[in-house]
Amino acid sequence: MALHEEIQASFYRKAAFEPGLAARPANGEAPTFFSAGAEIYAQGEKSSSLYTVEFGAVRVYRLLADGRRQISAFLLPGEMFGFETDTTHHFFAEAICATGIRIQRATLLQGDLAGALLPMALQSLVRAQEHLLVLGRHSAAERAAAFLLDMSERQGGLRRLDLQMSRADIGDYLGLSIETVSRVFSRFRQKGIIRLPNLRGVEIVKLQALKDLAA
Amino acid sequence: MALHEEIQASFYRKAAFEPGLAARPANGEAPTFFSAGAEIYAQGEKSSSLYTVEFGAVRVYRLLADGRRQISAFLLPGEMFGFETDTTHHFFAEAICATGIRIQRATLLQGDLAGALLPMALQSLVRAQEHLLVLGRHSAAERAAAFLLDMSERQGGLRRLDLQMSRADIGDYLGLSIETVSRVFSRFRQKGIIRLPNLRGVEIVKLQALKDLAA
DNA sequence: CGGGAAATTGACAATGCTCAAGAGTGGTGG
DNA sequence: CCACCACTCTTGAGCATTGTCAATTTCCCG
């Protein structure tokens, strides 16, 4: 059984006992499954849908010709992405780990739904603007602290984070090299601010220390 | 006669001869005038309006406790700003130079207008995401080139730019110090890519060279 | 267990920042 | 109208932070 099938099956098992988790959108579409690294859409592709993360995680990014990458957003369950001003995608979107995505065709989004969409778009805008401050005016340590706090808050203040994304992903999100990300995390660990129980896991020990750092 | 009154008077004088310039929005509201440096709104203020630049230029920014500033956007004539997810402003907005702003109360924006608003919000989102790439993964020279090209394109491809904003503004927009901005501009001038006819003016001489740099 | 990818760590280099001094502008008042 | 003055911009020198390159270790996952 392939990994994503395993996940899919476990999702449905869980859904059978937790009806809220399986709540369907008004149009009744079922989520589509993507395994780790799978492309959801590519830059230049025609855009005609909106995407909502059901479970898993997504990275949305742009590439430069020389291979530099900027991840503009990580999307967690419940979050929506794929807004475009025209009919073409200007970004790549990939599943970071086994991920379920609910896809809504844009044709269903005319009329009333445009109004419902505005808050989601504004949410993305606020996130992007917050991110601008981090990239423009924060040191490496401040960026890492802000990232950990953001990820924690977006998971309801959870202190044990399963980040899913690699150091390369984090670096390309924060505008840092993987080595710098690793060094900052190590320094945080040495100071007892966080623990790194496993490769992709982070536990926040001194929350206030992180908040002080995030400035 | 105070500066902004002078400006306002000159605007109306000009308007008398150029009806197009005095064109009023459908709701008939007249623009409000702000002199250079005047605050349009402040972080933490209650937000109940949307703003459209009629003439002049605006900077929207956030401040950190230690004085670091990140300008998230410059707004030029015809562009709209002030989108918020809740009823509080999360940014400061100031006039860069003598500026006219059309203010629309949010109460007028319920219903149908929400749909009309979405494209404007998405436009802001795209700009912010583009800006993320610049701040995260571009060198100082690439940032400056991207900035000049963006300003030029937003003015219809004009090659002689009157930037209005100071080096400090540009630095806080690009995540660079004023000295670095100045040095990069000087290097561009030495290479014959641009000319700097006066303090706030830039003339693009080798457009392609800038485009190559912007990567 | 073992292979391989990811992460960590170290040494060095480069980019951009800070501090400081000097030059150019443009606005203001005499 | 001109000269001054304050402010911004420019330029230089030294330094700090972060990036690059490389070696080593750790951690998964078969």
mmCIF file of C-alpha atoms (C1' of nucleotides) in Angstrom, chain B residues 139-140 176-177 179-180 183, chain C residues 16-20 25-26:
data_model
loop_
_atom_site.group_PDB
_atom_site.id
_atom_site.type_symbol
_atom_site.label_atom_id
_atom_site.label_comp_id
_atom_site.label_asym_id
_atom_site.label_seq_id
_atom_site.Cartn_x
_atom_site.Cartn_y
_atom_site.Cartn_z
ATOM 1 C CA SER B 139 20.953 41.025 -3.819
ATOM 2 C CA ALA B 140 21.100 44.765 -3.227
ATOM 3 C CA LEU B 176 18.582 47.899 2.718
ATOM 4 C CA SER B 177 20.396 50.743 4.459
ATOM 5 C CA GLU B 179 24.045 53.900 2.244
ATOM 6 C CA THR B 180 23.634 50.708 0.265
ATOM 7 C CA ARG B 183 26.003 53.039 -3.446
ATOM 8 C "C1'" DG C 16 25.799 44.673 3.298
ATOM 9 C "C1'" DC C 17 25.682 47.512 7.798
ATOM 10 C "C1'" DT C 18 27.592 50.982 10.973
ATOM 11 C "C1'" DC C 19 30.026 54.885 11.905
ATOM 12 C "C1'" DA C 20 31.932 59.001 10.248
ATOM 13 C "C1'" DT C 25 20.401 70.455 -2.921
ATOM 14 C "C1'" DG C 26 16.749 72.953 -2.219
#
